[in-house]
Coordinates of C-alpha atoms in Angstrom, one line a residue:
M737 CA 0.0 0.1 0.0
K738 CA 1.3 3.3 -0.8
S739 CA 2.0 5.9 1.9
A740 CA 0.6 9.3 1.7
G741 CA 3.8 10.7 1.3
S742 CA 4.9 8.5 -1.7
M743 CA 2.9 10.3 -4.3
S744 CA 5.6 12.2 -6.3
S745 CA 5.2 16.1 -6.4
A746 CA 5.0 16.1 -10.3
V747 CA 1.9 13.5 -9.9
V748 CA 0.4 15.9 -7.3
V749 CA 0.9 18.9 -9.5
L750 CA -0.8 17.1 -12.5
L751 CA -3.8 15.8 -10.3
L752 CA -4.3 19.4 -8.9
L753 CA -4.3 20.9 -12.4
W754 CA -6.8 18.2 -13.7
V755 CA -9.1 18.7 -10.5
S756 CA -9.0 22.4 -11.1
S757 CA -10.0 22.1 -14.6
L758 CA -12.9 20.0 -13.6
C759 CA -14.0 22.1 -10.7
S760 CA -13.8 25.3 -12.7
A761 CA -16.8 24.3 -14.8
Q762 CA -20.2 24.5 -13.2
I763 CA -22.8 21.8 -13.9
D764 CA -24.5 22.5 -17.2
D765 CA -28.3 22.8 -17.3
A766 CA -28.9 19.3 -18.7
T767 CA -27.0 17.9 -15.6
R768 CA -28.9 20.3 -13.2
Q769 CA -32.1 19.2 -14.5
L770 CA -31.2 15.5 -14.5
S771 CA -30.2 15.5 -10.8
H772 CA -33.1 17.4 -10.0
D773 CA -35.7 15.0 -11.6
I774 CA -33.8 12.0 -10.0
F775 CA -33.9 13.7 -6.6
K776 CA -37.6 14.6 -6.8
Q777 CA -38.4 11.1 -8.0
L778 CA -36.8 9.5 -5.0
I779 CA -38.4 11.9 -2.5
E780 CA -41.7 11.1 -3.8
I781 CA -41.3 7.4 -3.6
N782 CA -42.3 6.4 -0.1
T783 CA -39.4 4.2 1.3
T784 CA -40.5 4.0 5.0
D785 CA -40.5 0.5 6.7
S786 CA -44.2 0.7 7.5
V787 CA -45.9 1.2 4.3
G788 CA -43.1 2.2 1.7
N789 CA -41.5 0.1 -0.8
V790 CA -37.7 0.3 -1.6
T791 CA -37.9 -2.0 -4.5
T792 CA -39.9 0.9 -6.3
A793 CA -37.0 3.3 -5.7
A794 CA -34.4 0.8 -6.9
E795 CA -36.3 -0.1 -10.0
A796 CA -36.8 3.5 -10.7
M797 CA -32.9 4.3 -10.3
A798 CA -32.2 1.3 -12.6
Q799 CA -34.4 2.4 -15.2
H800 CA -32.3 5.8 -15.3
L801 CA -29.3 3.9 -15.6
R802 CA -30.7 1.6 -18.5
A803 CA -31.5 4.9 -20.3
A804 CA -28.1 6.1 -20.0
G805 CA -26.6 3.1 -21.6
F806 CA -25.8 0.7 -18.8
P807 CA -26.4 -2.9 -20.2
A808 CA -28.7 -5.1 -18.5
A809 CA -26.0 -7.5 -17.4
D810 CA -24.5 -4.4 -15.3
I811 CA -27.7 -3.8 -13.3
Q812 CA -28.9 -6.1 -10.7
V813 CA -32.2 -5.3 -8.6
I814 CA -32.1 -8.0 -6.1
G815 CA -33.1 -8.6 -2.4
P816 CA -34.8 -11.1 0.3
N817 CA -38.3 -10.1 -0.5
D818 CA -40.5 -7.9 -2.9
R819 CA -40.4 -4.6 -0.9
K820 CA -36.7 -4.7 0.2
K821 CA -34.6 -5.2 -3.2
N822 CA -31.5 -3.3 -3.6
L823 CA -29.7 -1.9 -6.7
V824 CA -26.3 -2.8 -7.7
A825 CA -24.9 -1.2 -10.8
R826 CA -21.2 -1.4 -12.3
L827 CA -19.4 0.8 -14.5
H828 CA -16.6 -1.0 -16.2
G829 CA -13.0 0.5 -16.0
T830 CA -10.0 -1.4 -17.4
S831 CA -9.9 -3.6 -14.2
R832 CA -6.3 -3.0 -13.5
K833 CA -7.1 -2.3 -10.1
K834 CA -9.7 -3.4 -7.7
P835 CA -13.2 -1.6 -7.7
V836 CA -14.3 1.3 -5.5
L837 CA -18.0 0.7 -4.1
L838 CA -20.4 3.5 -3.6
I839 CA -23.1 2.8 -1.0
G840 CA -26.2 4.8 -0.2
H841 CA -29.5 3.6 1.5
L842 CA -32.9 4.3 -0.2
D843 CA -35.1 3.9 3.0
V844 CA -36.1 6.9 5.1
V845 CA -37.5 7.1 8.6
E846 CA -41.2 7.5 9.1
A847 CA -42.7 11.1 8.6
R848 CA -46.3 12.2 9.5
R849 CA -47.9 14.9 7.3
S850 CA -49.5 16.4 10.4
D851 CA -46.1 17.1 11.9
W852 CA -44.8 19.0 8.8
T853 CA -45.1 22.2 7.2
T854 CA -44.9 20.7 3.9
D855 CA -45.9 17.2 2.6
P856 CA -42.8 15.2 3.6
F857 CA -43.1 13.0 0.4
Q858 CA -43.1 15.8 -2.0
L859 CA -40.0 17.7 -3.0
V860 CA -40.8 21.3 -2.2
E861 CA -38.4 24.1 -3.2
Q862 CA -38.9 27.1 -0.9
D863 CA -36.8 29.9 0.5
G864 CA -33.6 28.5 -1.0
Y865 CA -34.0 25.0 0.4
F866 CA -35.3 21.6 -0.9
Y867 CA -37.9 20.1 1.8
G868 CA -38.9 16.5 1.8
R869 CA -38.2 13.4 4.1
G870 CA -34.7 12.0 2.9
T871 CA -33.3 15.4 1.7
Q872 CA -30.5 15.2 4.1
D873 CA -30.6 11.5 5.0
M874 CA -29.9 10.4 2.3
K875 CA -31.8 10.7 -1.0
G876 CA -30.2 14.0 -1.9
A877 CA -26.8 12.1 -1.8
D878 CA -28.4 9.0 -3.6
A879 CA -29.5 11.3 -6.4
I880 CA -26.1 12.7 -6.8
L881 CA -24.5 9.2 -6.9
V882 CA -27.0 7.9 -9.7
T883 CA -26.5 11.4 -11.5
T884 CA -22.6 10.9 -11.5
M885 CA -22.7 7.3 -12.6
I886 CA -25.0 8.4 -15.6
R887 CA -22.5 11.3 -16.5
L888 CA -19.5 9.1 -16.3
K889 CA -21.3 6.2 -18.5
R890 CA -22.3 9.2 -21.3
E891 CA -18.6 10.2 -21.4
H892 CA -17.6 6.5 -22.0
Y893 CA -15.3 7.1 -18.9
K894 CA -12.8 4.3 -18.5
P895 CA -11.1 4.4 -15.1
P896 CA -8.3 1.9 -14.1
R897 CA -11.0 0.5 -11.5
D898 CA -14.5 -0.4 -11.9
I899 CA -17.1 1.7 -10.1
I900 CA -19.9 -0.2 -8.3
L901 CA -23.1 1.6 -7.0
A902 CA -25.2 -0.2 -4.5
L903 CA -28.4 1.6 -3.3
T904 CA -29.8 -0.4 -0.3
A905 CA -32.8 -1.1 2.0
D906 CA -33.2 -0.9 5.7
E907 CA -30.3 1.1 6.9
E908 CA -33.0 3.3 9.0
G909 CA -34.7 0.1 10.4
G910 CA -36.4 -3.1 9.4
K911 CA -35.4 -6.5 9.2
S912 CA -33.6 -6.5 5.7
N913 CA -30.5 -4.4 5.7
G914 CA -29.4 -4.5 2.2
V915 CA -25.7 -4.0 2.7
E916 CA -25.3 -6.9 5.2
W917 CA -27.5 -9.1 2.7
L918 CA -25.4 -8.2 -0.2
V919 CA -22.1 -8.9 1.8
N920 CA -23.5 -12.3 2.9
N921 CA -25.2 -13.4 -0.3
H922 CA -23.7 -11.7 -3.3
R923 CA -20.1 -10.5 -2.1
D924 CA -18.9 -11.0 -5.7
L925 CA -21.3 -8.2 -6.9
I926 CA -19.9 -5.5 -4.5
D927 CA -16.3 -6.7 -3.7
A928 CA -14.1 -3.7 -3.6
E929 CA -10.7 -2.4 -2.5
F930 CA -12.5 0.4 -0.5
V931 CA -16.0 2.0 0.1
L932 CA -17.2 5.5 -0.1
N933 CA -20.4 6.3 1.8
P934 CA -21.9 9.8 1.2
D935 CA -24.0 8.9 4.4
G936 CA -21.3 10.5 6.4
G937 CA -19.0 13.6 6.5
G938 CA -19.5 16.5 4.5
I939 CA -18.8 20.4 4.5
Q940 CA -19.8 22.0 7.9
L941 CA -20.9 25.5 7.7
E942 CA -20.9 28.4 10.4
N943 CA -23.2 31.2 9.2
G944 CA -22.5 30.2 5.7
K945 CA -18.9 30.0 5.8
A946 CA -17.2 26.5 5.4
V947 CA -15.3 25.5 8.5
M948 CA -14.1 21.9 7.7
M949 CA -14.7 19.1 5.4
E950 CA -15.3 16.3 7.7
M951 CA -14.5 12.7 6.6
D952 CA -15.9 9.7 8.7
A953 CA -12.9 7.4 8.8
T954 CA -14.6 5.4 11.5
E955 CA -17.8 4.8 13.5
K956 CA -19.2 3.8 16.6
L957 CA -21.3 0.6 17.0
Y958 CA -25.1 1.0 17.5
S959 CA -26.7 -1.5 20.0
D960 CA -29.9 -1.5 22.2
Y961 CA -30.4 -3.4 25.5
Q962 CA -33.5 -4.2 27.1
L963 CA -33.7 -3.9 30.9
K964 CA -36.4 -6.1 32.4
V965 CA -37.8 -6.8 35.9
T966 CA -40.7 -9.1 36.8
N967 CA -42.5 -9.3 40.0
P968 CA -45.5 -11.1 41.4
G969 CA -47.3 -7.7 41.9
G970 CA -50.3 -7.3 44.1
H971 CA -52.7 -4.6 45.4
S972 CA -51.7 -1.1 45.4
S973 CA -53.0 -0.6 49.0
L974 CA -50.3 -3.1 50.0
P975 CA -47.1 -1.8 48.7
T976 CA -43.7 -3.4 49.4
P977 CA -40.1 -2.2 48.7
D978 CA -39.8 -5.0 46.0
N979 CA -41.1 -2.8 43.1
A980 CA -40.3 -3.7 39.5
I981 CA -40.4 0.0 38.5
Y982 CA -38.2 1.1 41.3
H983 CA -35.6 -1.6 40.2
I984 CA -35.6 -0.1 36.7
A985 CA -35.6 3.3 38.0
D986 CA -32.7 2.7 40.2
A987 CA -30.7 0.9 37.4
L988 CA -31.3 3.9 35.2
S989 CA -30.2 6.5 37.8
R990 CA -27.0 4.4 38.2
L991 CA -26.5 4.6 34.4
E992 CA -27.0 8.5 34.5
R993 CA -24.2 8.8 37.0
Y994 CA -21.8 6.4 35.2
G995 CA -19.2 7.7 32.7
F996 CA -17.5 5.3 30.5
P997 CA -13.7 5.4 30.1
F998 CA -11.8 8.1 28.2
E999 CA -10.5 6.7 24.9
L1000 CA -8.9 8.1 21.7
N1001 CA -8.1 6.1 18.5
D1002 CA -6.0 7.2 15.5
V1003 CA -9.0 9.0 14.0
T1004 CA -10.2 11.0 16.9
R1005 CA -6.7 11.8 18.0
A1006 CA -6.2 13.3 14.4
Y1007 CA -9.7 15.0 14.8
F1008 CA -8.8 16.7 18.1
T1009 CA -5.2 17.6 16.8
Q1010 CA -6.8 19.5 14.0
M1011 CA -9.4 21.1 16.0
A1012 CA -6.8 22.4 18.5
K1013 CA -5.4 24.4 15.8
T1014 CA -8.5 26.5 15.3
E1015 CA -10.2 26.5 18.6
T1016 CA -9.3 29.3 21.0
G1017 CA -9.4 30.1 24.7
Q1018 CA -10.2 27.4 27.3
K1019 CA -11.7 24.9 24.8
G1020 CA -8.6 25.2 22.5
A1021 CA -6.3 24.9 25.5
D1022 CA -8.2 21.8 26.9
M1023 CA -8.0 20.0 23.4
K1024 CA -4.2 20.5 23.4
T1025 CA -3.9 19.0 26.9
L1026 CA -6.3 16.2 26.0
L1027 CA -3.7 15.0 23.6
S1028 CA -0.9 14.9 26.2
I1029 CA 0.2 11.6 27.8
P1030 CA -1.5 11.2 30.4
P1031 CA -4.3 13.5 29.3
D1032 CA -5.6 16.2 31.7
E1033 CA -8.6 15.0 33.7
Q1034 CA -10.1 18.3 34.1
A1035 CA -9.8 19.0 30.5
I1036 CA -11.7 15.8 29.8
A1037 CA -14.3 16.7 32.2
R1038 CA -14.9 20.3 30.7
L1039 CA -14.8 19.0 26.9
S1040 CA -17.2 16.5 28.0
E1041 CA -19.9 18.7 28.9
D1042 CA -20.3 19.3 25.0
P1043 CA -22.3 16.3 23.6
L1044 CA -20.4 15.9 20.5
N1045 CA -17.0 16.0 22.2
N1046 CA -18.3 13.6 25.0
S1047 CA -19.5 11.2 22.4
L1048 CA -16.2 11.2 20.5
M1049 CA -14.2 10.4 23.6
H1050 CA -16.5 7.8 25.3
T1051 CA -18.9 5.0 24.7
T1052 CA -22.4 6.6 25.5
C1053 CA -25.4 4.7 26.8
V1054 CA -28.7 6.4 27.6
A1055 CA -32.3 5.4 28.3
T1056 CA -34.7 5.9 25.4
R1057 CA -37.9 4.2 26.4
L1058 CA -39.5 3.1 29.6
D1059 CA -42.7 1.2 30.5
G1060 CA -44.1 -0.6 33.3
G1061 CA -47.2 -1.6 35.2
H1062 CA -50.5 -3.0 34.1
A1063 CA -53.2 -1.0 36.1
N1064 CA -53.2 2.2 38.2
N1065 CA -54.4 0.2 41.4
A1066 CA -51.9 -2.8 41.0
L1067 CA -48.3 -3.3 42.1
P1068 CA -46.4 -3.7 38.5
Q1069 CA -45.6 -7.2 37.6
T1070 CA -43.2 -6.1 34.8
A1071 CA -41.1 -3.0 34.0
R1072 CA -38.8 -2.5 31.1
A1073 CA -36.5 0.1 29.6
N1074 CA -34.5 0.4 26.5
V1075 CA -31.0 1.6 26.7
N1076 CA -29.3 2.7 23.6
C1077 CA -25.5 2.5 23.3
R1078 CA -23.0 3.8 20.8
I1079 CA -19.9 1.8 21.4
L1080 CA -16.4 3.0 20.7
P1081 CA -14.3 1.0 18.0
G1082 CA -12.6 -2.0 19.4
H1083 CA -15.2 -2.9 21.9
S1084 CA -18.1 -5.4 21.5
I1085 CA -21.9 -5.6 22.1
E1086 CA -21.5 -8.4 24.7
E1087 CA -18.6 -6.5 26.5
T1088 CA -20.9 -3.5 26.8
R1089 CA -23.8 -5.5 28.2
Q1090 CA -21.5 -6.9 30.9
T1091 CA -20.5 -3.5 31.9
L1092 CA -24.2 -2.4 32.0
I1093 CA -24.7 -5.5 34.4
K1094 CA -22.0 -4.3 36.6
I1095 CA -23.2 -0.7 36.7
F1096 CA -26.8 -1.7 37.7
D1097 CA -25.6 -4.3 40.3
D1098 CA -29.1 -5.7 40.7
R1099 CA -29.9 -9.3 40.1
Q1100 CA -33.4 -8.5 39.6
V1101 CA -32.6 -6.5 36.6
T1102 CA -32.0 -8.7 33.4
V1103 CA -30.1 -7.2 30.7
N1104 CA -30.6 -8.6 27.0
S1105 CA -29.3 -7.1 23.8
V1106 CA -31.9 -6.3 21.2
G1107 CA -31.2 -7.3 17.6
S1108 CA -31.6 -5.2 14.5
D1109 CA -35.0 -6.8 13.9
G1110 CA -36.1 -5.6 17.3
E1111 CA -36.1 -9.2 19.0
V1112 CA -34.7 -9.5 22.4
Q1113 CA -31.7 -11.8 22.2
T1114 CA -30.8 -14.4 24.8
E1115 CA -27.2 -14.3 23.7
S1116 CA -25.4 -11.0 22.6
S1117 CA -23.9 -10.7 19.3
P1118 CA -20.2 -11.0 19.2
R1119 CA -20.0 -8.2 16.7
K1120 CA -17.7 -5.5 17.7
S1121 CA -16.8 -2.1 16.1
F1122 CA -13.5 -2.6 14.3
P1123 CA -10.6 -0.3 14.8
P1124 CA -10.3 2.4 12.2
P1125 CA -8.7 1.5 8.9
P1126 CA -5.7 3.3 7.5
L1127 CA -6.3 6.6 5.8
L1128 CA -5.8 5.7 2.1
P1129 CA -3.9 8.3 0.2
E1130 CA -6.0 7.3 -2.9
V1131 CA -8.9 8.7 -1.2
T1132 CA -7.5 11.5 1.1
K1133 CA -5.3 13.2 -1.6
P1134 CA -8.3 13.8 -4.2
L1135 CA -10.5 14.7 -1.3
Q1136 CA -8.0 17.5 -0.1
L1137 CA -7.4 18.6 -3.6
V1138 CA -11.1 18.8 -4.5
T1139 CA -12.0 20.6 -1.1
Q1140 CA -9.4 23.2 -1.8
E1141 CA -10.6 23.8 -5.2
M1142 CA -14.3 24.2 -4.1
W1143 CA -14.0 25.5 -0.7
P1144 CA -10.5 27.3 -0.5
G1145 CA -8.8 27.0 2.8
T1146 CA -11.1 24.5 4.4
P1147 CA -9.4 21.8 6.2
V1148 CA -10.1 18.1 5.7
V1149 CA -10.6 16.7 9.3
P1150 CA -10.9 12.7 9.8
S1151 CA -13.6 12.1 12.3
M1152 CA -15.4 9.3 14.0
A1153 CA -19.2 9.0 13.2
T1154 CA -21.1 9.2 16.7
G1155 CA -24.0 7.6 15.0
A1156 CA -23.8 4.6 12.7
S1157 CA -24.0 3.9 8.9
D1158 CA -23.9 0.7 6.6
G1159 CA -20.2 0.9 7.0
V1160 CA -20.7 -1.3 10.0
Y1161 CA -21.2 -4.2 7.5
T1162 CA -18.5 -3.3 4.9
S1163 CA -15.6 -2.3 7.1
P1164 CA -15.4 -5.9 8.9
A1165 CA -16.0 -7.5 5.6
G1166 CA -12.4 -6.1 4.7
M1167 CA -13.6 -3.2 2.6
P1168 CA -12.3 -0.1 4.4
T1169 CA -15.2 2.5 4.3
F1170 CA -15.0 6.3 4.4
G1171 CA -17.8 8.7 5.0
I1172 CA -17.5 11.4 2.5
S1173 CA -20.2 13.8 1.2
G1174 CA -20.0 17.0 -1.0
L1175 CA -23.2 18.4 0.8
A1176 CA -22.7 21.4 2.9
L1177 CA -25.0 22.0 6.0
E1178 CA -25.1 24.6 8.8
I1179 CA -23.8 22.9 12.1
N1180 CA -27.1 24.1 13.7
D1181 CA -29.5 22.9 11.0
V1182 CA -29.2 19.2 10.9
R1183 CA -32.7 17.9 10.5
A1184 CA -32.1 14.2 9.6
H1185 CA -34.9 12.2 11.1
G1186 CA -36.8 15.4 12.2
K1187 CA -39.4 17.7 11.4
D1188 CA -39.2 19.7 8.1
E1189 CA -36.1 18.0 6.8
R1190 CA -34.5 20.2 4.4
L1191 CA -31.4 20.6 2.2
P1192 CA -30.0 23.9 0.7
V1193 CA -30.6 24.0 -2.9
K1194 CA -27.0 25.4 -3.6
S1195 CA -25.8 22.5 -1.3
F1196 CA -27.4 19.9 -3.5
Y1197 CA -26.0 21.2 -6.7
D1198 CA -22.5 21.8 -5.4
G1199 CA -22.8 18.1 -4.2
V1200 CA -23.5 17.2 -7.8
A1201 CA -20.3 19.0 -9.0
F1202 CA -18.1 17.7 -6.0
Y1203 CA -18.9 14.0 -6.4
Y1204 CA -18.4 13.9 -10.2
T1205 CA -14.9 15.5 -9.8
F1206 CA -14.0 13.6 -6.5
L1207 CA -14.9 10.2 -7.9
K1208 CA -13.1 10.7 -11.1
A1209 CA -10.0 11.6 -9.2
V1210 CA -10.5 8.5 -6.8
A1211 CA -11.2 6.1 -9.6
S1212 CA -8.2 7.3 -11.5
E1213 CA -5.8 6.9 -8.7

């Protein structure tokens, strides 16, 4: 594997000139219309788990690719059931190098019309924004990927490596995660040297100014745990201390007071190193001392007051659901709670479950993990979040060059996703996965999964320009 410093200065200069020539040209009217039409179509196909259909969206995108000249043999729409089929398409290069895989999920979280100002399943352009469920997460990026594949096909582009696109089901929930299914059942269709996932990363804006291009180089592991207490119950006029609800409440109070150990990995250390150069005052000083050995405990405590910094430095577990009892005039026979954890790389679901058991220190409280299908598991999954992969120069160098051309002076900062993405399936399968998006969002306007989800119009079209240039540079490396 090449090191980041092994690329000759002459090659870097040529790549920079090539990137500059590509970036200097704005997308033409035809590309703008194509990307808009694809985006609109995706938003207006309901792909929620409850009543939506991912297959409909996959077939619609396949039709766009066929119309652009992709042969039928290079397009697959496959999956475990009629509603949850995935699109896999391949743009052939010279095959001198192993492919690059692009992944994006087609499903979206639920949205009720009564909660929204606009219809969540109509693309509405208003006041400089596109509104609709999935505009941020992540149909905007899906539309950009499909548009980019069409542009490259129409140009008869032949990179040294194949480019594979997989648009999949059930990242947001459901029982048929498409990336996991493809890895387990059709690895040959998606096998790649590395993976680009625009469901992570992107340009962070502060009052319209780009402050960083974030690249998710690793991510935390998502896991739910069910806490459960059962009790004989009885009449509420004869209460006893042994109350199922009290046991659950006491366990959650212990969790509230517990702090998981501080830990940095290669990616989060690089993140805080970069941030320490730009932050000022006490926060900047704390980030510098955070990187010392041993780190300053007071600095950790102060930085942990910020939810983002806290999540970057610790495994986090939080109560998200609670229910108990069966009647107002009866002692509870059962009480339950759900605890949602985001686990640092290198640690497993079972290890975290054992930690929770120690925190609660109550034999009455059973702790079981909950699978992605919502079923309570008597045995925890051995799955763990793998340590961060090396930062590949064939990814990072083009990203730095394209970022500087489009957003001059904006640093590229590797980071750890505090949530989770489908990279949790590709990275353990030996395909290093990087969350890279060309979309720009205000730090305080992240509306994914929320009411009135929206994406700036300019951000969308800049994203179309970015991914075309970036992918060409990556595929040519």
